[in-house]
Coordinates of C-alpha atoms in Angstrom, one line a residue:
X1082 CA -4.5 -30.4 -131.7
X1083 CA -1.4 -32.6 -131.0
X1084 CA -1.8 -33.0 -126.9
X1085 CA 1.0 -35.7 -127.1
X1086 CA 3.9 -33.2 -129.0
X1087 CA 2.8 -30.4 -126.8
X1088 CA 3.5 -32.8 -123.2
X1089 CA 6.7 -34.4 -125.3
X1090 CA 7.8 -30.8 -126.0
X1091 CA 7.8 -29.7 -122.3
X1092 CA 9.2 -33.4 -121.2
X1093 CA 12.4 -32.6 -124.2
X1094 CA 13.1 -28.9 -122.2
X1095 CA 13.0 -31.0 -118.5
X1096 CA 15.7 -33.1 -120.1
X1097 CA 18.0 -30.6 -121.6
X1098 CA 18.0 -28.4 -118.4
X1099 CA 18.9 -32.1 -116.6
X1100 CA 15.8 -31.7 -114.6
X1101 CA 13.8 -34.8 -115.7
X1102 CA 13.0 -37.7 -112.9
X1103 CA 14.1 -40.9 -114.0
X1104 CA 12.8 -43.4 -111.0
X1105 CA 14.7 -46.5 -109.8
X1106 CA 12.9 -49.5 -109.9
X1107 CA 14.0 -51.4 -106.3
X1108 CA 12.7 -54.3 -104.3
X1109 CA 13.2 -53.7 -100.6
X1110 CA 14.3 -56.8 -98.8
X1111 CA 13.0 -57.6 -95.8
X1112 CA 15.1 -58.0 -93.3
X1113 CA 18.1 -56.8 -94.9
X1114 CA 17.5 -52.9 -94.6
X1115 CA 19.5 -51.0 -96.2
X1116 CA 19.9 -53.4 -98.7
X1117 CA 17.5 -53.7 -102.0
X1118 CA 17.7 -55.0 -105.3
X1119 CA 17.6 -52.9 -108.3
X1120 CA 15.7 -53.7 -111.5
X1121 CA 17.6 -52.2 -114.7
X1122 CA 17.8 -53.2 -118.4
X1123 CA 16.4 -56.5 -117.6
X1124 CA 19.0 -57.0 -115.4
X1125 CA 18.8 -57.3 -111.1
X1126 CA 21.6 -56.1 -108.7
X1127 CA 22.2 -55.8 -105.0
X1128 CA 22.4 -51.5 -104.0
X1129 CA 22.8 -49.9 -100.3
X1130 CA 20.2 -47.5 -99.8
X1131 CA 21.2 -44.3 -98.8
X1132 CA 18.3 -41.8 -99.5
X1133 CA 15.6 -43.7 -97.8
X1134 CA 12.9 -41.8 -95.6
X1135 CA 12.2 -44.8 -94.0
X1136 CA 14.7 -43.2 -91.7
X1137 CA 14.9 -45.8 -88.7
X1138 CA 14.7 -49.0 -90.8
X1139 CA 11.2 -49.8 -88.9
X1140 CA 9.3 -50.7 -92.5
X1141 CA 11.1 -54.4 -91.8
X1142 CA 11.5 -54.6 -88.5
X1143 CA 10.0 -58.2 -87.4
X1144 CA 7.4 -56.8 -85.0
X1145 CA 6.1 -54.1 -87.4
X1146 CA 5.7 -56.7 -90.3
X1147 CA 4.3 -59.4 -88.3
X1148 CA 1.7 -56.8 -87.0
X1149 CA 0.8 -56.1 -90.5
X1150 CA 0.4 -59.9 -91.6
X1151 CA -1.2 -61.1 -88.8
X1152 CA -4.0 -58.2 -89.1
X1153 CA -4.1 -58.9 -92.7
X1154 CA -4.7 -61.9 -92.0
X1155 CA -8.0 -61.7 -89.2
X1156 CA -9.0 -58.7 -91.3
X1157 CA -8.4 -58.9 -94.6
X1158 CA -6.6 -56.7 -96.7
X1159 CA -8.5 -53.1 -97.7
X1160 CA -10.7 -51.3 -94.8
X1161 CA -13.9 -52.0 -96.8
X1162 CA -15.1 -47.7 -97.0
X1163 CA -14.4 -44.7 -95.8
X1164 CA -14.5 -43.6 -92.4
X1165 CA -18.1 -42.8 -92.8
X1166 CA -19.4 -45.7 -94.5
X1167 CA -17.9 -48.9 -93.0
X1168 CA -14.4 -48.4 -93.0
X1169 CA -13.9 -47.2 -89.0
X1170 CA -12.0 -50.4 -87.9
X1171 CA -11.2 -51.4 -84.7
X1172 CA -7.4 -50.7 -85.5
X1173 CA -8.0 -46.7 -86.9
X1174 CA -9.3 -46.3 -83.3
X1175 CA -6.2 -47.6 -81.7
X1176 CA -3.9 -46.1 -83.9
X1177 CA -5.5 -42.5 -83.3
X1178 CA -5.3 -43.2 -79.0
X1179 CA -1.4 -44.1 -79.7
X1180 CA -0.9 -40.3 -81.8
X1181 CA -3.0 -38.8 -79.4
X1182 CA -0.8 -40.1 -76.3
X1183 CA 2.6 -39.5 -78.6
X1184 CA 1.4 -35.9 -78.7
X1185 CA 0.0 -35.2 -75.3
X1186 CA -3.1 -34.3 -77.2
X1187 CA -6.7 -34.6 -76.5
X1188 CA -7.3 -36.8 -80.1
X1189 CA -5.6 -37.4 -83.4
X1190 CA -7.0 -38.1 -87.1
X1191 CA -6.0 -40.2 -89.6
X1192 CA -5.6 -39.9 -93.1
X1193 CA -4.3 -41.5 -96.9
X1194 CA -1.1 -39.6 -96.1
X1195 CA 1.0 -37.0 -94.6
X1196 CA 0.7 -35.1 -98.2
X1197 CA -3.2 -35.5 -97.9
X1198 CA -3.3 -34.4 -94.1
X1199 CA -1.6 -31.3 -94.7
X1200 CA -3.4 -30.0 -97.9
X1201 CA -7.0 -31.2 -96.0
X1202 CA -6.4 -29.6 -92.5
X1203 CA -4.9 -26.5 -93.5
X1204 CA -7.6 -25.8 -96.6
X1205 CA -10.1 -26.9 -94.0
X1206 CA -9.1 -24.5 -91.4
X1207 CA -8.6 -21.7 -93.8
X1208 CA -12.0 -22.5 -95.3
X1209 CA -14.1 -22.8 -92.4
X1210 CA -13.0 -20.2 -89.9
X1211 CA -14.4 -17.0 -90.7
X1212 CA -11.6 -14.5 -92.4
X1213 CA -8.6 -16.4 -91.6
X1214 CA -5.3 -15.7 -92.8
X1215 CA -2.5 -18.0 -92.5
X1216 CA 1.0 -16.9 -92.1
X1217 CA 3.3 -19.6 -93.8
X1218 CA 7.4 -19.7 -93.6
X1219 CA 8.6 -19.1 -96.7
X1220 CA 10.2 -22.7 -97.6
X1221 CA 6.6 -24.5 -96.0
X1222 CA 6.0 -28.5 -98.1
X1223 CA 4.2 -28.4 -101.3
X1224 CA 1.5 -29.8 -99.4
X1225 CA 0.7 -27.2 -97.3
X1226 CA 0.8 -24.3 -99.6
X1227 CA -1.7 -26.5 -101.6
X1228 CA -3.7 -27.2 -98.8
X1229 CA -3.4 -22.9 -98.1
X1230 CA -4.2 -22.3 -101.7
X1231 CA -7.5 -24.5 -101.6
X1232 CA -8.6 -23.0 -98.9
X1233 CA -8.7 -19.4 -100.7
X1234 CA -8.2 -17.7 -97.3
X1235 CA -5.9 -14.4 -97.3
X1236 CA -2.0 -15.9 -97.3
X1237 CA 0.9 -14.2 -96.1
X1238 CA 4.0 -15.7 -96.3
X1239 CA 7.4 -14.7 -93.5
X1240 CA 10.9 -15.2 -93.7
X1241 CA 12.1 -19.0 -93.5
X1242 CA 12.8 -19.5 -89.8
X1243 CA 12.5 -16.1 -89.1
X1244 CA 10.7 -15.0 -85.7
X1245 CA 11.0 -11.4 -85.9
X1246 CA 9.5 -11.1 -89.6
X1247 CA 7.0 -13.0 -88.3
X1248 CA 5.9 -10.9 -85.0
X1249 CA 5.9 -7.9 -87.8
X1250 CA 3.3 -9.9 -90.3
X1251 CA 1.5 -10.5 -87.7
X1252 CA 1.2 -7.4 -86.0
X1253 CA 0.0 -6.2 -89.3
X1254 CA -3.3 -8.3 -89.1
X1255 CA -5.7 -6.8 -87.2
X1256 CA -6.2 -8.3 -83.5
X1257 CA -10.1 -9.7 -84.2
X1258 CA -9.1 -11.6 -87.5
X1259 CA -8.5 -15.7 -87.1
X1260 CA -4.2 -16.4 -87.9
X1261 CA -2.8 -19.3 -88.2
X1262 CA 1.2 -19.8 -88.4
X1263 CA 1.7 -22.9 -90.4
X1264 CA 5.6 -24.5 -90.1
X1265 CA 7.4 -27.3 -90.5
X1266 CA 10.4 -28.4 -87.7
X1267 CA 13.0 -30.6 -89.3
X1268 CA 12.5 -28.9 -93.1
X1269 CA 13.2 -31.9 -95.2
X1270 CA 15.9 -30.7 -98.4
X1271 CA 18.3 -28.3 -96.4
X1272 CA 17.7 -30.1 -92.9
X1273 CA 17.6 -27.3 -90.8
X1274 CA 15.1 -27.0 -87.8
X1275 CA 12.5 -24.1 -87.0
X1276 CA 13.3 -22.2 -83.7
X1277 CA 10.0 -23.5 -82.2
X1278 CA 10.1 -21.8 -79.0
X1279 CA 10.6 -18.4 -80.7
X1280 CA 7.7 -18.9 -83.0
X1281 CA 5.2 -20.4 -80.3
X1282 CA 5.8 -17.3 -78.5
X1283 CA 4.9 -14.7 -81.3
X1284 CA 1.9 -16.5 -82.3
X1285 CA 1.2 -16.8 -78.2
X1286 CA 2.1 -13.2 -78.2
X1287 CA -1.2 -12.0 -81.5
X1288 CA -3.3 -15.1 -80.3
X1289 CA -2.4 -17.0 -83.3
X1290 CA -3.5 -20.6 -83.8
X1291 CA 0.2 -22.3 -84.5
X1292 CA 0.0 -25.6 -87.0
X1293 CA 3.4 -27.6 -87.1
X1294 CA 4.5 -30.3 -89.3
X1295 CA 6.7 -32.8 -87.7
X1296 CA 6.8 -35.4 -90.8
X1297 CA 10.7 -35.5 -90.7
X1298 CA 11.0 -35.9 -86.9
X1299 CA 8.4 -37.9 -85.4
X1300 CA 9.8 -41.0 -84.3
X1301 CA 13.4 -39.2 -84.3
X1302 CA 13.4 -36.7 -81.9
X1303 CA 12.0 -36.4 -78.2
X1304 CA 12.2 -39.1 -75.6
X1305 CA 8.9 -41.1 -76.6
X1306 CA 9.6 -39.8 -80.7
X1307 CA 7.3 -36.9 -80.4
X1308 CA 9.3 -35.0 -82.8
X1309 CA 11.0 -31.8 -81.6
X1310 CA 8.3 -30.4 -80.2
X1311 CA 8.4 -32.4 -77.6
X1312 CA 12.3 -32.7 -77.7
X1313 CA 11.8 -28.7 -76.7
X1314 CA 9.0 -29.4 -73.9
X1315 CA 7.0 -27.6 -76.1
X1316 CA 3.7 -29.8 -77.1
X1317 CA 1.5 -28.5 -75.2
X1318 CA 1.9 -24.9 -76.6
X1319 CA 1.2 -26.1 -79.9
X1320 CA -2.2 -25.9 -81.1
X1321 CA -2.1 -28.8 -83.7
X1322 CA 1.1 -31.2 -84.7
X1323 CA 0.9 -33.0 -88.1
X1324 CA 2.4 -35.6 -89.0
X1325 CA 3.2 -38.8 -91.0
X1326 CA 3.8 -42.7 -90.7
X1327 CA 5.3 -43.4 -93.8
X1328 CA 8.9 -41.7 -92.7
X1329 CA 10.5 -43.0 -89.4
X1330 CA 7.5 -45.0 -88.5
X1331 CA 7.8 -47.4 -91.4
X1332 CA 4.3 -48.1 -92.4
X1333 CA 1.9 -45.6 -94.5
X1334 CA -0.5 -42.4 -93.6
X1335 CA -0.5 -39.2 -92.5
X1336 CA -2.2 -37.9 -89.0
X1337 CA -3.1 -34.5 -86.8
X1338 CA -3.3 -34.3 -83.7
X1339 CA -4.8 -31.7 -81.1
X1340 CA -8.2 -30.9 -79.1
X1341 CA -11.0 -33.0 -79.5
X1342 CA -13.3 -29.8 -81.4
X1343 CA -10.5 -29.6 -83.6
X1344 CA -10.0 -33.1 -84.6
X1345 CA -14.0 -33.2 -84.8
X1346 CA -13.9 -30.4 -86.7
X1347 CA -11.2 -31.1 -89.4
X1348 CA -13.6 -34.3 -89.5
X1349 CA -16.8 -33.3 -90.1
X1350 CA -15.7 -30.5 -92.6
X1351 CA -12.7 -32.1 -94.6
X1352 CA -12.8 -33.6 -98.0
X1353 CA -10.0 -34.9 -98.2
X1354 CA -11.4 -37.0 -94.8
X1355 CA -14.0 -38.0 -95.6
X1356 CA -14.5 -38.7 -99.4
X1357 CA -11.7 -41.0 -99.2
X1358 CA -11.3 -44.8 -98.5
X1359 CA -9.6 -45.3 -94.9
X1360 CA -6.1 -47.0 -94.4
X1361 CA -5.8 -50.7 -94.4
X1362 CA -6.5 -51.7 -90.7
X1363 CA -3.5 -54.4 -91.4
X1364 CA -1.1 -50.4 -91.9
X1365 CA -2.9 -49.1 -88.8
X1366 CA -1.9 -52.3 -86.5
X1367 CA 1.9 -52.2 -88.4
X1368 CA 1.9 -47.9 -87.5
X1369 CA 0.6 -48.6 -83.9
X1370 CA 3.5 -51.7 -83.3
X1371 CA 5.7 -48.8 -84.6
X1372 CA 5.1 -45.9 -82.9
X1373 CA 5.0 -48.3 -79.3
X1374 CA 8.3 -49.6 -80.3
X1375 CA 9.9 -46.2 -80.5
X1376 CA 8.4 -44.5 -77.7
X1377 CA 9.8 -47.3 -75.6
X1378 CA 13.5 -47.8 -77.5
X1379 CA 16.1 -45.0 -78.0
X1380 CA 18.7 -47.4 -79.3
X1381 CA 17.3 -46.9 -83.1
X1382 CA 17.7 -42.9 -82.5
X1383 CA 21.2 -43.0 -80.9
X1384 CA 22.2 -45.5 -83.3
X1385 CA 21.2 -42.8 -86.3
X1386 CA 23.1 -39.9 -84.8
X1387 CA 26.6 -41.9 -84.1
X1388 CA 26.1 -42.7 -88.2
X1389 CA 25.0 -39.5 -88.9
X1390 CA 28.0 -38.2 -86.8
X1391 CA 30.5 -40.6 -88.2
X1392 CA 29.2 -39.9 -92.0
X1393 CA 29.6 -36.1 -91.5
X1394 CA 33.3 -36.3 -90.3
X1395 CA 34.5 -38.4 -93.1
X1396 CA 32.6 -36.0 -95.1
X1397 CA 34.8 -33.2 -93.7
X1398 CA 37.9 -34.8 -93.7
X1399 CA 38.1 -35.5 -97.6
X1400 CA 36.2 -31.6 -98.6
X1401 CA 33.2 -32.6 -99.3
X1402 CA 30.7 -30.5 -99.6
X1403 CA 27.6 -30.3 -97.6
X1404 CA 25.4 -28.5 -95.9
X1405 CA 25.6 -27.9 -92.2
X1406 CA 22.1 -28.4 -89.7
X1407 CA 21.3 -30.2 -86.4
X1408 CA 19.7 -32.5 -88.2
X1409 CA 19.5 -36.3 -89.5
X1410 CA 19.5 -35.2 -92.8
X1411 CA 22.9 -34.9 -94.6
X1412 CA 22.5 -32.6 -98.4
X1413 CA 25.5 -33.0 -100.4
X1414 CA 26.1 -30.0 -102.5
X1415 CA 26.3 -30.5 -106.4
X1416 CA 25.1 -27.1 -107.5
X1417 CA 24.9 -28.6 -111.3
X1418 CA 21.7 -30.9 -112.4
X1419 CA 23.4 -32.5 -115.2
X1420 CA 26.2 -33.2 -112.5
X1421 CA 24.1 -34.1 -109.7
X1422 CA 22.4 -36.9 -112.2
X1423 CA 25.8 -38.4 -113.7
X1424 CA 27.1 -38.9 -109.5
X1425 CA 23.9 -40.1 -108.8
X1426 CA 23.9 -42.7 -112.0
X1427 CA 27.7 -43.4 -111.6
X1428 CA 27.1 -44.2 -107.6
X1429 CA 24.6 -46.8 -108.8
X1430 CA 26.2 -48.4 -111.4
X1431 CA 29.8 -48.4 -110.4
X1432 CA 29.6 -48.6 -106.7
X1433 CA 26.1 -50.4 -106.0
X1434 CA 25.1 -47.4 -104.0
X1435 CA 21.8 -45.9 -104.7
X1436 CA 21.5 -42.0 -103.7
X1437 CA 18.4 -40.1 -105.7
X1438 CA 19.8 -36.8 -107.3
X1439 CA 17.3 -33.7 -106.2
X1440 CA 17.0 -31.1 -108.6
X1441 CA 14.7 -28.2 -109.5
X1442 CA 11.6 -27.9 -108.8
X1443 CA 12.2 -29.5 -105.4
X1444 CA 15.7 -27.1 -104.8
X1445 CA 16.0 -23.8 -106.1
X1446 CA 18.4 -24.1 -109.3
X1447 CA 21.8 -24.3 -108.5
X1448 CA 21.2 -25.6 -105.1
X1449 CA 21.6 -29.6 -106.9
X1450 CA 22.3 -32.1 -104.5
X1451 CA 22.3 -35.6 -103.1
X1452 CA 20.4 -35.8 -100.0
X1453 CA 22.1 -38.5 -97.8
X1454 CA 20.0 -40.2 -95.2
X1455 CA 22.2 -42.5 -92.8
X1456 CA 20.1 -44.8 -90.5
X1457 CA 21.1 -46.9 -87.5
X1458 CA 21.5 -50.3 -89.9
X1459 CA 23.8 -48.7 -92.0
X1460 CA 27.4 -49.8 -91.2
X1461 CA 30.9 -48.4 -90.2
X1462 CA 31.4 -50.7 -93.7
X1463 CA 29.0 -49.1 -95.7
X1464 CA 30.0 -45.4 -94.8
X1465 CA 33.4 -45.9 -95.4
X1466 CA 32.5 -47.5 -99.0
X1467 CA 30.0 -44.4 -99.7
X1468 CA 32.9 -42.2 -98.8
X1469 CA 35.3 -44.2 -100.7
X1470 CA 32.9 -43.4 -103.7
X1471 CA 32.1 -39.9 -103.3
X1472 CA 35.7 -39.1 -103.0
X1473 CA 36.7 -40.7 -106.5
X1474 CA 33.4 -39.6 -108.2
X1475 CA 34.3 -36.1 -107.3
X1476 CA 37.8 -36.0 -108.5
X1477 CA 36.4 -37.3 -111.8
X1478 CA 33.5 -34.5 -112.6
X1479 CA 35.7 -31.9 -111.4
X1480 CA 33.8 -30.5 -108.3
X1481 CA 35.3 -28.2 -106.3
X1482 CA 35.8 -29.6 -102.5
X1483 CA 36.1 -27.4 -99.4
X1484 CA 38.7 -26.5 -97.4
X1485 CA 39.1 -27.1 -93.8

């Protein structure tokens, strides 16, 4: 049998539905956030990022980075193990006391990545505790609903953001029988945000375990960057927050946090814990510098939102389309892959502006957009120019604009 025709056969339909990835090849440059270089064609040239989840610009900031080479440096480079077997360093330990503290929690775990913390803790928890059932929002991270589908406990999925479909799921259960209500807060393509308070209090309200991911708002929202949990006061309601280091924190890894049982629990019991090498302690020392930084600084945050303010007006005043939240996350509306792709292409090679088209699977099909992140180092400059671009770009592929 021909493997190779039947993958090339399935690559060919991705492709003619305007649905295949292509990947830009950059090279960030240190100091110069948002500024990279792109590699295409044999050829190099100088882009503004404007899709990067690196959403504060910490990845370069100068105490982050000398953090990670000076622990490089009196460690070497790879933790040496996993957790288990000689890879607990120093660094993992401090790293865990800094979550645990960002969270007002009793402990925190580490892991490979925010991806691999959410698939291990929920297929862990749905595992291990005796006829669980997890109630998942309907528009939950691919990770999690891997993580709830490797776990094989009963699933039942409620409306996205919806409290009220929730309180009836889960007055279906039975009383007795283990729940858990797995959500994000800042949900990542649309950029809207869960009405915590109102979930917290249904689950409070069936004695329901409640498991939030906070990967797109730790380090963004809250006074210290505890997310919007603790934006809302509402941490300690919350029986474990997940979350990552690779977004606003700059660095790499993913993390829970919550009781001491729990994180010993998740540890003892987890694969994806502990048949795994640990992170770099150099990453852990660059996380910790990060997370310090922001719980002690606002100006990166308020910085964002006057950008992310700024950026949406323009937006407005010129029709274009996108999609309103209370969020950092700005999705301009395409509606058409092969569209989406030629803007996205056309912003790069004409305007040195690099904006990654998302398409199906990620959004639901027609749904195509470019999903603008502005952070506190972008300019009044460079927002004008992406503007600038956007507004030509859409006037030449013949996309409708909205009226005020």
């Amino acid at each position: 049998m021909d493997f190779d025709a039947l993958f090339e056969a399935q690559i060919e339909d991705l492709k003619a539905e305007g649905n295949y990835r292509i990947f830009a090849e950059m090279e960030r440059k240190c100091g110069a956030f948002p500024k990279a270089l792109n590699h295409h064609d044999g050829k190099v040239r100088d882009v503004t990022v404007w899709c990067s989840n690196d959403y504060l610009g910490m990845g370069q900031h100068p105490d982050v980075v000398k953090a990670m080479v000076e622990t490089a440096q009196s460690c070497g480079t790879g933790a040496g193990g996993t957790r288990n077997i000689s890879g607990t360093n120093h660094h993992h330990l401090l790293l865990e006391a800094e979550l645990a503290d960002l969270h007002n929690k009793e402990a925190a775990l580490l892991f490979s990545s925010g991806y691999v913390s959410n698939w291990a803790a929920l297929s862990t928890l749905g595992s291990r505790l005796p006829n669980a059932v997890i109630l998942s929002d309907a528009l939950n991270h691919a990770s999690m609903i891997e993580g709830i589908r490797h776990s094989r406990a009963d699933k039942v999925l409620w409306k996205h953001n919806d409290p009220k479909d929730l309180d009836e799921k889960l007055a279906a259960i039975p009383a007795d029988q283990p729940k858990i209500v797995a959500f994000e807060s800042v949900y990542s393509m649309d950029g809207d945000i869960a009405p915590i308070k109102e979930i917290v209090e249904v689950a409070e309200k069936h004695g329901a375990m409640t498991y939030l991911d906070e990967v797109h708002a730790v380090g963004l929202y809250g006074p210290r960057g505890g997310g919007i949990a603790e934006q809302e006061g509402l941490m300690d309601r919350i029986t474990l927050i997940e979350g990552t280091l690779g977004k606003a924190y700059g660095t790499f890894g993913g993390y829970i946090t919550g009781s001491a049982a729990l994180c010993d629990f998740i540890r003892s019991f987890a694969s994806g814990f502990i048949f795994t090498t640990a992170l770099p302690p150099a990453v852990a020392a660059a996380a910790t510098t990060s997370i310090k930084h922001l719980k002690a600084s606002s100006m990166e945050r308020m910085r964002q939102r006057r950008q992310v303010i700024k950026l949406r007006g323009m937006l407005d005043a010129i029709g274009i389309p996108h999609m309103q939240n209370p969020s950092h996350i700005i999705p301009v509306m395409v509606g058409n892959p092969v569209k989406c792709r030629m803007i996205s292409d056309m912003l790069m090679d004409d305007w040195g502006i690099y904006v990654q088209p998302i398409n199906y699977p990620t959004v639901p099909k027609g749904t195509e957009r470019l999903r603008i992140t502005p952070s506190p180092l972008h300019s009044d400059d460079d927002i004008e120019y992406l503007v600038q671009a956007l507004s030509e770009l859409w006037s030449h592929c013949a996309i409708a604009r909205q009226v005020a």
